Amino acid sequence: DTGVSQNPRHKITKRGQNVTFRCDPISEHNRLYWYRQTLGQGPEFLTYFQNEAQLEKSRLLSDRFSAERPKGSFSTLEIQRTEQGDSAMYLCASSMDRGNSPLHFGNGTRLTVT
Amino acid sequence: SQKIEQNSEALNIQEGKTATLTCNYTNYSPAYLQWYRQDPGRGPVFLLLIRENEKEKRKERLKVTFDTTLKQSLFHITASQPADSATYLCALDPRTTDSWGKLQFGAGTQVVVTP
């Protein structure tokens, strides 16, 4: 168990470009979450999966954002036509499928849109 | 609207003293509340969970209380050490259908422990 892994750690992109982030959860966890965090704020929920099914998306998630978890293992988060307001830390977390299971977070991907 | 409020000002404390952080919430009926620690540039790390029917939970030098009447949780770090310096986040489960585990976080309180 190496914990939750996220790649890349940092991404700098120009406005209008597409970016994709990857998350590898803890192998026995069937729940996977994406959060976004800006400076001085707590993580904001974006979306989550149970196995390969995407169960909920936040209203914060515009149509430019899409997430997948094709085989119920790793997940990708894609942002199309990036905007400067997308600059943030994107955090992935995984958990067991129990109501009170703690979340295990990765160290995030820091996105800077110039 | 639902709100989770934590002290926005940093808590500066001397080594060996007890740090006390508050988490207040409105328009939630959480089944449980969790506390996380976050260091700069890292993801949050789970510390403690307390359920709605529990008044207090302890883990080593950490203690959490949960008052569902006051809609408040207190987080205590006793005998604080410089290594405890970090931001501490509280998180609630909004307890809506199929939302188990969809935690919502407060903005966090930064703790600075000086020798």
mmCIF file with all atom_site columns, C-alpha atoms in Angstrom:
data_model
loop_
_atom_site.group_PDB
_atom_site.id
_atom_site.type_symbol
_atom_site.label_atom_id
_atom_site.label_alt_id
_atom_site.label_comp_id
_atom_site.label_asym_id
_atom_site.label_entity_id
_atom_site.label_seq_id
_atom_site.pdbx_PDB_ins_code
_atom_site.Cartn_x
_atom_site.Cartn_y
_atom_site.Cartn_z
_atom_site.occupancy
_atom_site.B_iso_or_equiv
_atom_site.pdbx_formal_charge
_atom_site.auth_seq_id
_atom_site.auth_comp_id
_atom_site.auth_asym_id
_atom_site.auth_atom_id
_atom_site.pdbx_PDB_model_num
ATOM 1   C CA . ASP A 1 1   ? 0.000   0.000  0.000   1.00 0.00 ? 1   ASP A CA 1
ATOM 2   C CA . THR A 1 2   ? 1.773   3.103  -1.225  1.00 0.00 ? 2   THR A CA 1
ATOM 3   C CA . GLY A 1 3   ? -1.081  5.489  -0.584  1.00 0.00 ? 3   GLY A CA 1
ATOM 4   C CA . VAL A 1 4   ? -2.917  7.648  -3.107  1.00 0.00 ? 4   VAL A CA 1
ATOM 5   C CA . SER A 1 5   ? -0.706  8.798  -5.959  1.00 0.00 ? 5   SER A CA 1
ATOM 6   C CA . GLN A 1 6   ? -1.373  11.823 -8.159  1.00 0.00 ? 6   GLN A CA 1
ATOM 7   C CA . ASN A 1 7   ? 0.426   12.910 -11.307 1.00 0.00 ? 7   ASN A CA 1
ATOM 8   C CA . PRO A 1 8   ? 1.726   15.328 -12.253 1.00 0.00 ? 8   PRO A CA 1
ATOM 9   C CA . ARG A 1 9   ? 2.515   17.209 -9.035  1.00 0.00 ? 9   ARG A CA 1
ATOM 10  C CA . HIS A 1 10  ? 2.611   20.520 -10.861 1.00 0.00 ? 10  HIS A CA 1
ATOM 11  C CA . LYS A 1 11  ? 1.178   21.651 -14.172 1.00 0.00 ? 11  LYS A CA 1
ATOM 12  C CA . ILE A 1 12  ? 1.577   25.055 -15.786 1.00 0.00 ? 12  ILE A CA 1
ATOM 13  C CA . THR A 1 13  ? -0.538  25.668 -18.841 1.00 0.00 ? 13  THR A CA 1
ATOM 14  C CA . LYS A 1 14  ? -1.710  28.524 -20.979 1.00 0.00 ? 14  LYS A CA 1
ATOM 15  C CA . ARG A 1 15  ? -5.290  29.656 -20.958 1.00 0.00 ? 15  ARG A CA 1
ATOM 16  C CA . GLY A 1 16  ? -7.372  27.721 -23.452 1.00 0.00 ? 16  GLY A CA 1
ATOM 17  C CA . GLN A 1 17  ? -5.303  24.541 -23.316 1.00 0.00 ? 17  GLN A CA 1
ATOM 18  C CA . ASN A 1 18  ? -6.623  21.193 -22.126 1.00 0.00 ? 18  ASN A CA 1
ATOM 19  C CA . VAL A 1 19  ? -5.049  19.400 -19.162 1.00 0.00 ? 19  VAL A CA 1
ATOM 20  C CA . THR A 1 20  ? -5.472  15.923 -17.712 1.00 0.00 ? 20  THR A CA 1
ATOM 21  C CA . PHE A 1 21  ? -4.566  14.720 -14.233 1.00 0.00 ? 21  PHE A CA 1
ATOM 22  C CA . ARG A 1 22  ? -4.285  11.156 -13.035 1.00 0.00 ? 22  ARG A CA 1
ATOM 23  C CA . CYS A 1 23  ? -5.067  9.603  -9.654  1.00 0.00 ? 23  CYS A CA 1
ATOM 24  C CA . ASP A 1 24  ? -4.147  6.108  -8.505  1.00 0.00 ? 24  ASP A CA 1
ATOM 25  C CA . PRO A 1 25  ? -6.108  5.262  -5.339  1.00 0.00 ? 25  PRO A CA 1
ATOM 26  C CA . ILE A 1 26  ? -5.311  2.739  -2.646  1.00 0.00 ? 26  ILE A CA 1
ATOM 27  C CA . SER A 1 27  ? -5.962  -0.573 -4.350  1.00 0.00 ? 27  SER A CA 1
ATOM 28  C CA . GLU A 1 28  ? -8.646  -1.969 -2.041  1.00 0.00 ? 28  GLU A CA 1
ATOM 29  C CA . HIS A 1 29  ? -10.633 1.283  -1.951  1.00 0.00 ? 29  HIS A CA 1
ATOM 30  C CA . ASN A 1 30  ? -13.669 1.327  -4.210  1.00 0.00 ? 30  ASN A CA 1
ATOM 31  C CA . ARG A 1 31  ? -14.585 4.964  -3.623  1.00 0.00 ? 31  ARG A CA 1
ATOM 32  C CA . LEU A 1 32  ? -12.642 7.760  -5.285  1.00 0.00 ? 32  LEU A CA 1
ATOM 33  C CA . TYR A 1 33  ? -13.153 11.501 -4.876  1.00 0.00 ? 33  TYR A CA 1
ATOM 34  C CA . TRP A 1 34  ? -11.907 14.645 -6.575  1.00 0.00 ? 34  TRP A CA 1
ATOM 35  C CA . TYR A 1 35  ? -11.651 17.890 -4.633  1.00 0.00 ? 35  TYR A CA 1
ATOM 36  C CA . ARG A 1 36  ? -10.330 21.335 -5.520  1.00 0.00 ? 36  ARG A CA 1
ATOM 37  C CA . GLN A 1 37  ? -8.566  23.590 -3.049  1.00 0.00 ? 37  GLN A CA 1
ATOM 38  C CA . THR A 1 38  ? -7.584  27.245 -3.391  1.00 0.00 ? 38  THR A CA 1
ATOM 39  C CA . LEU A 1 39  ? -5.299  29.186 -1.085  1.00 0.00 ? 39  LEU A CA 1
ATOM 40  C CA . GLY A 1 40  ? -6.752  29.703 2.371   1.00 0.00 ? 40  GLY A CA 1
ATOM 41  C CA . GLN A 1 41  ? -9.779  27.514 1.720   1.00 0.00 ? 41  GLN A CA 1
ATOM 42  C CA . GLY A 1 42  ? -10.686 23.968 2.538   1.00 0.00 ? 42  GLY A CA 1
ATOM 43  C CA . PRO A 1 43  ? -11.086 21.328 -0.156  1.00 0.00 ? 43  PRO A CA 1
ATOM 44  C CA . GLU A 1 44  ? -14.259 21.708 -2.247  1.00 0.00 ? 44  GLU A CA 1
ATOM 45  C CA . PHE A 1 45  ? -16.002 18.553 -3.424  1.00 0.00 ? 45  PHE A CA 1
ATOM 46  C CA . LEU A 1 46  ? -16.077 18.089 -7.209  1.00 0.00 ? 46  LEU A CA 1
ATOM 47  C CA . THR A 1 47  ? -17.148 14.523 -7.919  1.00 0.00 ? 47  THR A CA 1
ATOM 48  C CA . TYR A 1 48  ? -16.925 10.948 -6.719  1.00 0.00 ? 48  TYR A CA 1
ATOM 49  C CA . PHE A 1 49  ? -16.990 7.391  -7.998  1.00 0.00 ? 49  PHE A CA 1
ATOM 50  C CA . GLN A 1 50  ? -17.987 4.094  -6.545  1.00 0.00 ? 50  GLN A CA 1
ATOM 51  C CA . ASN A 1 51  ? -16.043 1.589  -8.581  1.00 0.00 ? 51  ASN A CA 1
ATOM 52  C CA . GLU A 1 52  ? -16.438 2.831  -12.166 1.00 0.00 ? 52  GLU A CA 1
ATOM 53  C CA . ALA A 1 53  ? -19.766 4.615  -11.623 1.00 0.00 ? 53  ALA A CA 1
ATOM 54  C CA . GLN A 1 54  ? -19.692 8.383  -11.219 1.00 0.00 ? 54  GLN A CA 1
ATOM 55  C CA . LEU A 1 55  ? -22.315 8.941  -8.529  1.00 0.00 ? 55  LEU A CA 1
ATOM 56  C CA . GLU A 1 56  ? -22.362 12.672 -8.089  1.00 0.00 ? 56  GLU A CA 1
ATOM 57  C CA . LYS A 1 57  ? -20.984 15.854 -9.587  1.00 0.00 ? 57  LYS A CA 1
ATOM 58  C CA . SER A 1 58  ? -20.893 19.181 -7.832  1.00 0.00 ? 58  SER A CA 1
ATOM 59  C CA . ARG A 1 59  ? -22.612 22.182 -9.331  1.00 0.00 ? 59  ARG A CA 1
ATOM 60  C CA . LEU A 1 60  ? -19.128 23.728 -9.197  1.00 0.00 ? 60  LEU A CA 1
ATOM 61  C CA . LEU A 1 61  ? -18.087 21.364 -11.973 1.00 0.00 ? 61  LEU A CA 1
ATOM 62  C CA . SER A 1 62  ? -18.692 23.111 -15.278 1.00 0.00 ? 62  SER A CA 1
ATOM 63  C CA . ASP A 1 63  ? -19.085 21.305 -18.593 1.00 0.00 ? 63  ASP A CA 1
ATOM 64  C CA . ARG A 1 64  ? -15.379 21.878 -19.224 1.00 0.00 ? 64  ARG A CA 1
ATOM 65  C CA . PHE A 1 65  ? -14.568 19.359 -16.493 1.00 0.00 ? 65  PHE A CA 1
ATOM 66  C CA . SER A 1 66  ? -14.882 15.634 -16.983 1.00 0.00 ? 66  SER A CA 1
ATOM 67  C CA . ALA A 1 67  ? -13.749 12.752 -14.838 1.00 0.00 ? 67  ALA A CA 1
ATOM 68  C CA . GLU A 1 68  ? -13.503 9.067  -15.592 1.00 0.00 ? 68  GLU A CA 1
ATOM 69  C CA . ARG A 1 69  ? -12.655 5.895  -13.761 1.00 0.00 ? 69  ARG A CA 1
ATOM 70  C CA . PRO A 1 70  ? -12.815 3.380  -16.585 1.00 0.00 ? 70  PRO A CA 1
ATOM 71  C CA . LYS A 1 71  ? -12.070 0.116  -14.795 1.00 0.00 ? 71  LYS A CA 1
ATOM 72  C CA . GLY A 1 72  ? -12.784 1.126  -11.259 1.00 0.00 ? 72  GLY A CA 1
ATOM 73  C CA . SER A 1 73  ? -9.108  1.617  -10.530 1.00 0.00 ? 73  SER A CA 1
ATOM 74  C CA . PHE A 1 74  ? -7.272  4.820  -11.526 1.00 0.00 ? 74  PHE A CA 1
ATOM 75  C CA . SER A 1 75  ? -9.139  7.996  -12.415 1.00 0.00 ? 75  SER A CA 1
ATOM 76  C CA . THR A 1 76  ? -8.494  10.947 -14.689 1.00 0.00 ? 76  THR A CA 1
ATOM 77  C CA . LEU A 1 77  ? -9.757  14.506 -14.411 1.00 0.00 ? 77  LEU A CA 1
ATOM 78  C CA . GLU A 1 78  ? -9.702  16.549 -17.608 1.00 0.00 ? 78  GLU A CA 1
ATOM 79  C CA . ILE A 1 79  ? -10.204 20.286 -17.866 1.00 0.00 ? 79  ILE A CA 1
ATOM 80  C CA . GLN A 1 80  ? -10.876 21.618 -21.334 1.00 0.00 ? 80  GLN A CA 1
ATOM 81  C CA . ARG A 1 81  ? -10.226 25.197 -22.448 1.00 0.00 ? 81  ARG A CA 1
ATOM 82  C CA . THR A 1 82  ? -8.612  26.124 -19.147 1.00 0.00 ? 82  THR A CA 1
ATOM 83  C CA . GLU A 1 83  ? -9.279  29.513 -17.584 1.00 0.00 ? 83  GLU A CA 1
ATOM 84  C CA . GLN A 1 84  ? -7.225  31.427 -15.039 1.00 0.00 ? 84  GLN A CA 1
ATOM 85  C CA . GLY A 1 85  ? -9.908  30.722 -12.451 1.00 0.00 ? 85  GLY A CA 1
ATOM 86  C CA . ASP A 1 86  ? -9.119  27.028 -12.755 1.00 0.00 ? 86  ASP A CA 1
ATOM 87  C CA . SER A 1 87  ? -5.768  27.601 -11.032 1.00 0.00 ? 87  SER A CA 1
ATOM 88  C CA . ALA A 1 88  ? -5.906  25.551 -7.838  1.00 0.00 ? 88  ALA A CA 1
ATOM 89  C CA . MET A 1 89  ? -4.713  22.391 -6.145  1.00 0.00 ? 89  MET A CA 1
ATOM 90  C CA . TYR A 1 90  ? -6.659  19.361 -7.380  1.00 0.00 ? 90  TYR A CA 1
ATOM 91  C CA . LEU A 1 91  ? -6.827  16.661 -4.736  1.00 0.00 ? 91  LEU A CA 1
ATOM 92  C CA . CYS A 1 92  ? -7.813  13.050 -5.161  1.00 0.00 ? 92  CYS A CA 1
ATOM 93  C CA . ALA A 1 93  ? -8.897  10.858 -2.265  1.00 0.00 ? 93  ALA A CA 1
ATOM 94  C CA . SER A 1 94  ? -10.051 7.285  -1.846  1.00 0.00 ? 94  SER A CA 1
ATOM 95  C CA . SER A 1 95  ? -11.920 5.395  0.832   1.00 0.00 ? 95  SER A CA 1
ATOM 96  C CA . MET A 1 96  ? -13.563 2.135  1.702   1.00 0.00 ? 96  MET A CA 1
ATOM 97  C CA . ASP A 1 97  ? -17.244 1.783  0.936   1.00 0.00 ? 97  ASP A CA 1
ATOM 98  C CA . ARG A 1 98  ? -18.483 2.530  4.436   1.00 0.00 ? 98  ARG A CA 1
ATOM 99  C CA . GLY A 1 99  ? -20.357 5.653  5.497   1.00 0.00 ? 99  GLY A CA 1
ATOM 100 C CA . ASN A 1 100 ? -17.817 6.856  8.019   1.00 0.00 ? 100 ASN A CA 1
ATOM 101 C CA . SER A 1 101 ? -14.620 5.761  6.303   1.00 0.00 ? 101 SER A CA 1
ATOM 102 C CA . PRO A 1 102 ? -11.915 8.427  6.446   1.00 0.00 ? 102 PRO A CA 1
ATOM 103 C CA . LEU A 1 103 ? -10.597 9.810  3.188   1.00 0.00 ? 103 LEU A CA 1
ATOM 104 C CA . HIS A 1 104 ? -7.022  9.089  2.179   1.00 0.00 ? 104 HIS A CA 1
ATOM 105 C CA . PHE A 1 105 ? -5.743  11.991 0.120   1.00 0.00 ? 105 PHE A CA 1
ATOM 106 C CA . GLY A 1 106 ? -2.961  12.229 -2.391  1.00 0.00 ? 106 GLY A CA 1
ATOM 107 C CA . ASN A 1 107 ? -0.642  15.227 -2.366  1.00 0.00 ? 107 ASN A CA 1
ATOM 108 C CA . GLY A 1 108 ? -2.492  16.846 -5.214  1.00 0.00 ? 108 GLY A CA 1
ATOM 109 C CA . THR A 1 109 ? -1.751  18.366 -8.595  1.00 0.00 ? 109 THR A CA 1
ATOM 110 C CA . ARG A 1 110 ? -1.120  22.098 -8.487  1.00 0.00 ? 110 ARG A CA 1
ATOM 111 C CA . LEU A 1 111 ? -2.463  23.716 -11.661 1.00 0.00 ? 111 LEU A CA 1
ATOM 112 C CA . THR A 1 112 ? -1.372  27.176 -12.744 1.00 0.00 ? 112 THR A CA 1
ATOM 113 C CA . VAL A 1 113 ? -3.119  28.706 -15.746 1.00 0.00 ? 113 VAL A CA 1
ATOM 114 C CA . THR A 1 114 ? -1.260  31.665 -17.245 1.00 0.00 ? 114 THR A CA 1
ATOM 115 C CA . SER B 2 1   ? -27.310 27.686 3.292   1.00 0.00 ? 1   SER B CA 1
ATOM 116 C CA . GLN B 2 2   ? -24.939 25.184 4.842   1.00 0.00 ? 2   GLN B CA 1
ATOM 117 C CA . LYS B 2 3   ? -21.838 26.616 6.494   1.00 0.00 ? 3   LYS B CA 1
ATOM 118 C CA . ILE B 2 4   ? -18.826 25.227 8.303   1.00 0.00 ? 4   ILE B CA 1
ATOM 119 C CA . GLU B 2 5   ? -16.874 27.866 10.185  1.00 0.00 ? 5   GLU B CA 1
ATOM 120 C CA . GLN B 2 6   ? -13.426 27.568 11.677  1.00 0.00 ? 6   GLN B CA 1
ATOM 121 C CA . ASN B 2 7   ? -11.273 30.284 13.233  1.00 0.00 ? 7   ASN B CA 1
ATOM 122 C CA . SER B 2 8   ? -9.708  32.093 10.323  1.00 0.00 ? 8   SER B CA 1
ATOM 123 C CA . GLU B 2 9   ? -6.936  33.637 12.386  1.00 0.00 ? 9   GLU B CA 1
ATOM 124 C CA . ALA B 2 10  ? -3.838  31.580 13.018  1.00 0.00 ? 10  ALA B CA 1
ATOM 125 C CA . LEU B 2 11  ? -3.466  30.193 16.515  1.00 0.00 ? 11  LEU B CA 1
ATOM 126 C CA . ASN B 2 12  ? -0.022  30.939 17.922  1.00 0.00 ? 12  ASN B CA 1
ATOM 127 C CA . ILE B 2 13  ? 0.811   28.857 20.953  1.00 0.00 ? 13  ILE B CA 1
ATOM 128 C CA . GLN B 2 14  ? 3.813   28.080 23.088  1.00 0.00 ? 14  GLN B CA 1
ATOM 129 C CA . GLU B 2 15  ? 5.231   24.577 23.181  1.00 0.00 ? 15  GLU B CA 1
ATOM 130 C CA . GLY B 2 16  ? 3.717   22.512 25.976  1.00 0.00 ? 16  GLY B CA 1
ATOM 131 C CA . LYS B 2 17  ? 0.418   24.407 26.073  1.00 0.00 ? 17  LYS B CA 1
ATOM 132 C CA . THR B 2 18  ? -2.963  23.143 24.877  1.00 0.00 ? 18  THR B CA 1
ATOM 133 C CA . ALA B 2 19  ? -4.280  24.369 21.548  1.00 0.00 ? 19  ALA B CA 1
ATOM 134 C CA . THR B 2 20  ? -8.072  24.495 21.183  1.00 0.00 ? 20  THR B CA 1
ATOM 135 C CA . LEU B 2 21  ? -9.727  24.864 17.789  1.00 0.00 ? 21  LEU B CA 1
ATOM 136 C CA . THR B 2 22  ? -13.424 25.321 17.083  1.00 0.00 ? 22  THR B CA 1
ATOM 137 C CA . CYS B 2 23  ? -15.634 24.133 14.264  1.00 0.00 ? 23  CYS B CA 1
ATOM 138 C CA . ASN B 2 24  ? -19.167 25.527 14.086  1.00 0.00 ? 24  ASN B CA 1
ATOM 139 C CA . TYR B 2 25  ? -21.737 24.451 11.534  1.00 0.00 ? 25  TYR B CA 1
ATOM 140 C CA . THR B 2 26  ? -25.192 25.542 10.424  1.00 0.00 ? 26  THR B CA 1
ATOM 141 C CA . ASN B 2 27  ? -27.929 23.753 8.487   1.00 0.00 ? 27  ASN B CA 1
ATOM 142 C CA . TYR B 2 28  ? -26.300 20.353 8.830   1.00 0.00 ? 28  TYR B CA 1
ATOM 143 C CA . SER B 2 29  ? -27.371 17.278 10.740  1.00 0.00 ? 29  SER B CA 1
ATOM 144 C CA . PRO B 2 30  ? -24.140 15.334 10.438  1.00 0.00 ? 30  PRO B CA 1
ATOM 145 C CA . ALA B 2 31  ? -23.935 11.709 11.413  1.00 0.00 ? 31  ALA B CA 1
ATOM 146 C CA . TYR B 2 32  ? -20.275 12.236 12.184  1.00 0.00 ? 32  TYR B CA 1
ATOM 147 C CA . LEU B 2 33  ? -17.509 14.789 12.001  1.00 0.00 ? 33  LEU B CA 1
ATOM 148 C CA . GLN B 2 34  ? -13.894 14.296 11.050  1.00 0.00 ? 34  GLN B CA 1
ATOM 149 C CA . TRP B 2 35  ? -10.706 16.257 11.690  1.00 0.00 ? 35  TRP B CA 1
ATOM 150 C CA . TYR B 2 36  ? -7.757  16.360 9.301   1.00 0.00 ? 36  TYR B CA 1
ATOM 151 C CA . ARG B 2 37  ? -4.279  17.846 9.392   1.00 0.00 ? 37  ARG B CA 1
ATOM 152 C CA . GLN B 2 38  ? -2.773  19.503 6.337   1.00 0.00 ? 38  GLN B CA 1
ATOM 153 C CA . ASP B 2 39  ? 0.846   20.551 5.864   1.00 0.00 ? 39  ASP B CA 1
ATOM 154 C CA . PRO B 2 40  ? 1.837   23.067 3.144   1.00 0.00 ? 40  PRO B CA 1
ATOM 155 C CA . GLY B 2 41  ? 1.859   21.510 -0.321  1.00 0.00 ? 41  GLY B CA 1
ATOM 156 C CA . ARG B 2 42  ? 0.432   18.205 0.927   1.00 0.00 ? 42  ARG B CA 1
ATOM 157 C CA . GLY B 2 43  ? -2.972  16.587 1.000   1.00 0.00 ? 43  GLY B CA 1
ATOM 158 C CA . PRO B 2 44  ? -4.999  16.415 4.226   1.00 0.00 ? 44  PRO B CA 1
ATOM 159 C CA . VAL B 2 45  ? -4.312  13.541 6.588   1.00 0.00 ? 45  VAL B CA 1
ATOM 160 C CA . PHE B 2 46  ? -7.102  11.997 8.671   1.00 0.00 ? 46  PHE B CA 1
ATOM 161 C CA . LEU B 2 47  ? -6.786  12.363 12.442  1.00 0.00 ? 47  LEU B CA 1
ATOM 162 C CA . LEU B 2 48  ? -10.033 11.578 14.241  1.00 0.00 ? 48  LEU B CA 1
ATOM 163 C CA . LEU B 2 49  ? -13.699 10.796 13.654  1.00 0.00 ? 49  LEU B CA 1
ATOM 164 C CA . ILE B 2 50  ? -16.484 11.394 16.159  1.00 0.00 ? 50  ILE B CA 1
ATOM 165 C CA . ARG B 2 51  ? -20.075 10.214 15.752  1.00 0.00 ? 51  ARG B CA 1
ATOM 166 C CA . GLU B 2 52  ? -23.203 12.173 16.609  1.00 0.00 ? 52  GLU B CA 1
ATOM 167 C CA . ASN B 2 53  ? -23.895 9.977  19.639  1.00 0.00 ? 53  ASN B CA 1
ATOM 168 C CA . GLU B 2 54  ? -20.376 10.433 21.034  1.00 0.00 ? 54  GLU B CA 1
ATOM 169 C CA . LYS B 2 55  ? -19.477 13.365 23.242  1.00 0.00 ? 55  LYS B CA 1
ATOM 170 C CA . GLU B 2 56  ? -15.732 12.961 23.242  1.00 0.00 ? 56  GLU B CA 1
ATOM 171 C CA . LYS B 2 57  ? -12.987 11.035 21.450  1.00 0.00 ? 57  LYS B CA 1
ATOM 172 C CA . ARG B 2 58  ? -9.284  10.822 22.257  1.00 0.00 ? 58  ARG B CA 1
ATOM 173 C CA . LYS B 2 59  ? -6.195  9.712  20.412  1.00 0.00 ? 59  LYS B CA 1
ATOM 174 C CA . GLU B 2 60  ? -2.832  10.187 22.086  1.00 0.00 ? 60  GLU B CA 1
ATOM 175 C CA . ARG B 2 61  ? -2.495  13.973 22.642  1.00 0.00 ? 61  ARG B CA 1
ATOM 176 C CA . LEU B 2 62  ? -5.602  14.788 20.617  1.00 0.00 ? 62  LEU B CA 1
ATOM 177 C CA . LYS B 2 63  ? -9.126  15.201 21.936  1.00 0.00 ? 63  LYS B CA 1
ATOM 178 C CA . VAL B 2 64  ? -12.309 15.997 20.035  1.00 0.00 ? 64  VAL B CA 1
ATOM 179 C CA . THR B 2 65  ? -15.711 16.911 21.444  1.00 0.00 ? 65  THR B CA 1
ATOM 180 C CA . PHE B 2 66  ? -18.994 17.080 19.533  1.00 0.00 ? 66  PHE B CA 1
ATOM 181 C CA . ASP B 2 67  ? -22.038 19.007 20.736  1.00 0.00 ? 67  ASP B CA 1
ATOM 182 C CA . THR B 2 68  ? -24.938 18.528 18.319  1.00 0.00 ? 68  THR B CA 1
ATOM 183 C CA . THR B 2 69  ? -27.096 20.959 20.302  1.00 0.00 ? 69  THR B CA 1
ATOM 184 C CA . LEU B 2 70  ? -24.577 23.775 19.988  1.00 0.00 ? 70  LEU B CA 1
ATOM 185 C CA . LYS B 2 71  ? -23.621 22.524 16.500  1.00 0.00 ? 71  LYS B CA 1
ATOM 186 C CA . GLN B 2 72  ? -19.994 22.705 17.462  1.00 0.00 ? 72  GLN B CA 1
ATOM 187 C CA . SER B 2 73  ? -16.899 20.555 17.690  1.00 0.00 ? 73  SER B CA 1
ATOM 188 C CA . LEU B 2 74  ? -13.787 21.416 19.673  1.00 0.00 ? 74  LEU B CA 1
ATOM 189 C CA . PHE B 2 75  ? -10.369 19.986 18.794  1.00 0.00 ? 75  PHE B CA 1
ATOM 190 C CA . HIS B 2 76  ? -7.648  20.006 21.433  1.00 0.00 ? 76  HIS B CA 1
ATOM 191 C CA . ILE B 2 77  ? -3.933  19.351 21.087  1.00 0.00 ? 77  ILE B CA 1
ATOM 192 C CA . THR B 2 78  ? -2.439  18.869 24.528  1.00 0.00 ? 78  THR B CA 1
ATOM 193 C CA . ALA B 2 79  ? 1.268   19.283 25.337  1.00 0.00 ? 79  ALA B CA 1
ATOM 194 C CA . SER B 2 80  ? 1.716   20.875 21.923  1.00 0.00 ? 80  SER B CA 1
ATOM 195 C CA . GLN B 2 81  ? 4.992   20.508 20.041  1.00 0.00 ? 81  GLN B CA 1
ATOM 196 C CA . PRO B 2 82  ? 6.494   22.479 17.134  1.00 0.00 ? 82  PRO B CA 1
ATOM 197 C CA . ALA B 2 83  ? 5.819   19.423 14.952  1.00 0.00 ? 83  ALA B CA 1
ATOM 198 C CA . ASP B 2 84  ? 2.093   20.024 15.529  1.00 0.00 ? 84  ASP B CA 1
ATOM 199 C CA . SER B 2 85  ? 2.327   23.216 13.464  1.00 0.00 ? 85  SER B CA 1
ATOM 200 C CA . ALA B 2 86  ? -0.049  22.747 10.527  1.00 0.00 ? 86  ALA B CA 1
ATOM 201 C CA . THR B 2 87  ? -3.540  23.640 9.321   1.00 0.00 ? 87  THR B CA 1
ATOM 202 C CA . TYR B 2 88  ? -6.365  21.650 10.887  1.00 0.00 ? 88  TYR B CA 1
ATOM 203 C CA . LEU B 2 89  ? -9.559  21.060 8.937   1.00 0.00 ? 89  LEU B CA 1
ATOM 204 C CA . CYS B 2 90  ? -12.926 19.869 10.152  1.00 0.00 ? 90  CYS B CA 1
ATOM 205 C CA . ALA B 2 91  ? -15.190 18.013 7.767   1.00 0.00 ? 91  ALA B CA 1
ATOM 206 C CA . LEU B 2 92  ? -18.836 16.993 7.843   1.00 0.00 ? 92  LEU B CA 1
ATOM 207 C CA . ASP B 2 93  ? -20.904 14.477 6.000   1.00 0.00 ? 93  ASP B CA 1
ATOM 208 C CA . PRO B 2 94  ? -24.052 16.322 4.843   1.00 0.00 ? 94  PRO B CA 1
ATOM 209 C CA . ARG B 2 95  ? -26.027 13.073 5.235   1.00 0.00 ? 95  ARG B CA 1
ATOM 210 C CA . THR B 2 96  ? -28.163 13.280 2.141   1.00 0.00 ? 96  THR B CA 1
ATOM 211 C CA . THR B 2 97  ? -29.232 10.244 0.180   1.00 0.00 ? 97  THR B CA 1
ATOM 212 C CA . ASP B 2 98  ? -26.251 8.381  -1.274  1.00 0.00 ? 98  ASP B CA 1
ATOM 213 C CA . SER B 2 99  ? -23.858 11.040 -0.076  1.00 0.00 ? 99  SER B CA 1
ATOM 214 C CA . TRP B 2 100 ? -21.982 8.930  2.422   1.00 0.00 ? 100 TRP B CA 1
ATOM 215 C CA . GLY B 2 101 ? -18.376 9.975  2.420   1.00 0.00 ? 101 GLY B CA 1
ATOM 216 C CA . LYS B 2 102 ? -18.967 13.161 0.422   1.00 0.00 ? 102 LYS B CA 1
ATOM 217 C CA . LEU B 2 103 ? -17.315 15.284 3.049   1.00 0.00 ? 103 LEU B CA 1
ATOM 218 C CA . GLN B 2 104 ? -17.574 19.041 3.132   1.00 0.00 ? 104 GLN B CA 1
ATOM 219 C CA . PHE B 2 105 ? -14.663 20.877 4.691   1.00 0.00 ? 105 PHE B CA 1
ATOM 220 C CA . GLY B 2 106 ? -14.173 24.042 6.669   1.00 0.00 ? 106 GLY B CA 1
ATOM 221 C CA . ALA B 2 107 ? -11.469 26.492 5.621   1.00 0.00 ? 107 ALA B CA 1
ATOM 222 C CA . GLY B 2 108 ? -9.148  25.280 8.360   1.00 0.00 ? 108 GLY B CA 1
ATOM 223 C CA . THR B 2 109 ? -7.259  26.912 11.206  1.00 0.00 ? 109 THR B CA 1
ATOM 224 C CA . GLN B 2 110 ? -3.502  27.294 11.100  1.00 0.00 ? 110 GLN B CA 1
ATOM 225 C CA . VAL B 2 111 ? -1.677  26.370 14.300  1.00 0.00 ? 111 VAL B CA 1
ATOM 226 C CA . VAL B 2 112 ? 1.845   27.622 14.967  1.00 0.00 ? 112 VAL B CA 1
ATOM 227 C CA . VAL B 2 113 ? 3.651   26.131 17.957  1.00 0.00 ? 113 VAL B CA 1
ATOM 228 C CA . THR B 2 114 ? 6.768   27.992 19.024  1.00 0.00 ? 114 THR B CA 1
ATOM 229 C CA . PRO B 2 115 ? 9.537   26.492 21.188  1.00 0.00 ? 115 PRO B CA 1
#
